[in-house]
Amino acid sequence: MRRLTNCFTGYARSASTAMFTALVSLCLLVSPANAEETEHVGPNWRMLDLFYWHEAGRDENAPKADMLGLRAGVSFREHWLISIEVTGGELTSTSELSTSTANAFQSTFLAGYRSAASDFADLYIMGGGTRIDVDFGNFTAWQSGFVTRAGMRGVIESTWDLNTYLQYSYVNRSSTTSIHAEARYPLFHRVDVFAGIGVYARDYSGRIGVSIHF
């Protein structure tokens, strides 16, 4: 990710509207054809997440990002998965002389396949595209690339929902491999609280939020 400009007005506004519409549409895809999945004792892939996300480098003056995001996921035809994630927020870069900020917007679309590893867990693989728009104030920049994930997600005693995956991304001719883990716990009926971490070669990330199941 890099800095941004007035790109958050043009493309980012239209893109955010389109992506949010897609998020809502995904959540409405639950149909009688999926009814058998509601009895599955494994993880529920039909959900809408609202979260805060922070990413920072390990060096003292490394850039950092503070973002708010939406993520929607569905499963269909028993094994297939679709996920859409949009985030927007502020990037901060600090040096010995000054601190600069920029606005960022990222959208990611993933599709994949899951297979039961047991009655309580799924193995899955996903892949798709991502786009990042940055507004620096006096100019805008954007990058695009692809993302792949492979992992396992399962439930423990019908309460804890645990997910871990290995991610490989290639954006702007730069590749990154990272490992991620998330844990969800029921807060109310169909509402979970969740937290996650990500570890990169030179960065780390964390997110916390609320998940609504459908």
Tab-separated table of N, CA and C in Angstrom, residues 48-53 159-163 181-188 190-197 206-212:
chain	number	residue	atom	x	y	z
A	48	LEU	N	-21.566	-11.527	7.657
A	48	LEU	CA	-21.169	-10.154	7.359
A	48	LEU	C	-20.351	-9.642	8.536
A	49	ASP	N	-19.100	-9.266	8.284
A	49	ASP	CA	-18.195	-8.776	9.323
A	49	ASP	C	-18.032	-7.266	9.228
A	50	LEU	N	-18.057	-6.595	10.375
A	50	LEU	CA	-17.724	-5.179	10.483
A	50	LEU	C	-16.537	-5.092	11.435
A	51	PHE	N	-15.433	-4.444	11.011
A	51	PHE	CA	-14.225	-4.544	11.816
A	51	PHE	C	-13.334	-3.310	11.701
A	52	TYR	N	-12.431	-3.203	12.689
A	52	TYR	CA	-11.330	-2.238	12.664
A	52	TYR	C	-10.056	-3.023	12.406
A	53	TRP	N	-9.213	-2.493	11.523
A	53	TRP	CA	-7.999	-3.202	11.118
A	53	TRP	C	-6.793	-2.284	11.245
A	159	THR	N	-19.092	-23.357	19.944
A	159	THR	CA	-18.935	-21.976	20.409
A	159	THR	C	-17.787	-21.292	19.683
A	160	TRP	N	-16.567	-21.684	19.968
A	160	TRP	CA	-15.410	-21.079	19.323
A	160	TRP	C	-15.346	-21.458	17.849
A	161	ASP	N	-15.138	-20.468	17.016
A	161	ASP	CA	-14.944	-20.651	15.577
A	161	ASP	C	-13.520	-20.189	15.262
A	162	LEU	N	-12.652	-21.118	14.891
A	162	LEU	CA	-11.239	-20.816	14.674
A	162	LEU	C	-10.879	-20.958	13.198
A	163	ASN	N	-10.109	-20.011	12.697
A	163	ASN	CA	-9.734	-19.997	11.288
A	163	ASN	C	-8.261	-19.619	11.160
A	181	ALA	N	-4.615	-15.757	11.513
A	181	ALA	CA	-5.456	-16.550	12.404
A	181	ALA	C	-6.578	-15.671	12.938
A	182	GLU	N	-7.778	-16.251	13.059
A	182	GLU	CA	-8.941	-15.538	13.593
A	182	GLU	C	-9.685	-16.437	14.568
A	183	ALA	N	-10.302	-15.822	15.568
A	183	ALA	CA	-11.123	-16.541	16.536
A	183	ALA	C	-12.435	-15.784	16.720
A	184	ARG	N	-13.544	-16.527	16.705
A	184	ARG	CA	-14.879	-15.943	16.881
A	184	ARG	C	-15.556	-16.591	18.084
A	185	TYR	N	-16.358	-15.782	18.775
A	185	TYR	CA	-17.081	-16.293	19.938
A	185	TYR	C	-18.476	-15.672	19.953
A	186	PRO	N	-19.526	-16.477	20.209
A	186	PRO	CA	-20.894	-15.952	20.187
A	186	PRO	C	-21.114	-14.860	21.225
A	187	LEU	N	-21.693	-13.761	20.773
A	187	LEU	CA	-22.043	-12.657	21.655
A	187	LEU	C	-23.537	-12.663	21.922
A	188	PHE	N	-24.317	-12.763	20.847
A	188	PHE	CA	-25.770	-12.933	20.905
A	188	PHE	C	-26.140	-13.974	19.858
A	190	ARG	N	-26.785	-15.333	16.545
A	190	ARG	CA	-26.344	-14.956	15.196
A	190	ARG	C	-25.366	-13.783	15.179
A	191	VAL	N	-24.850	-13.405	16.322
A	191	VAL	CA	-23.874	-12.310	16.395
A	191	VAL	C	-22.642	-12.787	17.162
A	192	ASP	N	-21.486	-12.669	16.532
A	192	ASP	CA	-20.219	-13.049	17.163
A	192	ASP	C	-19.322	-11.832	17.321
A	193	VAL	N	-18.409	-11.905	18.263
A	193	VAL	CA	-17.294	-10.971	18.343
A	193	VAL	C	-16.063	-11.740	17.863
A	194	PHE	N	-15.194	-11.087	17.110
A	194	PHE	CA	-14.035	-11.804	16.601
A	194	PHE	C	-12.788	-10.931	16.621
A	195	ALA	N	-11.644	-11.600	16.626
A	195	ALA	CA	-10.345	-10.927	16.585
A	195	ALA	C	-9.408	-11.759	15.725
A	196	GLY	N	-8.474	-11.082	15.062
A	196	GLY	CA	-7.547	-11.790	14.197
A	196	GLY	C	-6.186	-11.126	14.161
A	197	ILE	N	-5.177	-11.902	13.796
A	197	ILE	CA	-3.821	-11.381	13.654
A	197	ILE	C	-3.241	-11.863	12.328
A	206	GLY	N	-3.618	-6.623	12.856
A	206	GLY	CA	-4.621	-7.112	13.781
A	206	GLY	C	-5.971	-6.530	13.434
A	207	ARG	N	-7.014	-7.277	13.710
A	207	ARG	CA	-8.358	-6.768	13.471
A	207	ARG	C	-9.287	-7.255	14.569
A	208	ILE	N	-10.303	-6.458	14.851
A	208	ILE	CA	-11.309	-6.808	15.843
A	208	ILE	C	-12.644	-6.291	15.345
A	209	GLY	N	-13.704	-7.071	15.561
A	209	GLY	CA	-14.982	-6.632	15.037
A	209	GLY	C	-16.138	-7.505	15.475
A	210	VAL	N	-17.257	-7.310	14.794
A	210	VAL	CA	-18.497	-8.023	15.066
A	210	VAL	C	-18.923	-8.739	13.793
A	211	SER	N	-19.416	-9.958	13.943
A	211	SER	CA	-19.828	-10.770	12.806
A	211	SER	C	-21.301	-11.136	12.940
A	212	ILE	N	-22.049	-10.967	11.858
A	212	ILE	CA	-23.472	-11.310	11.820
A	212	ILE	C	-23.649	-12.507	10.898
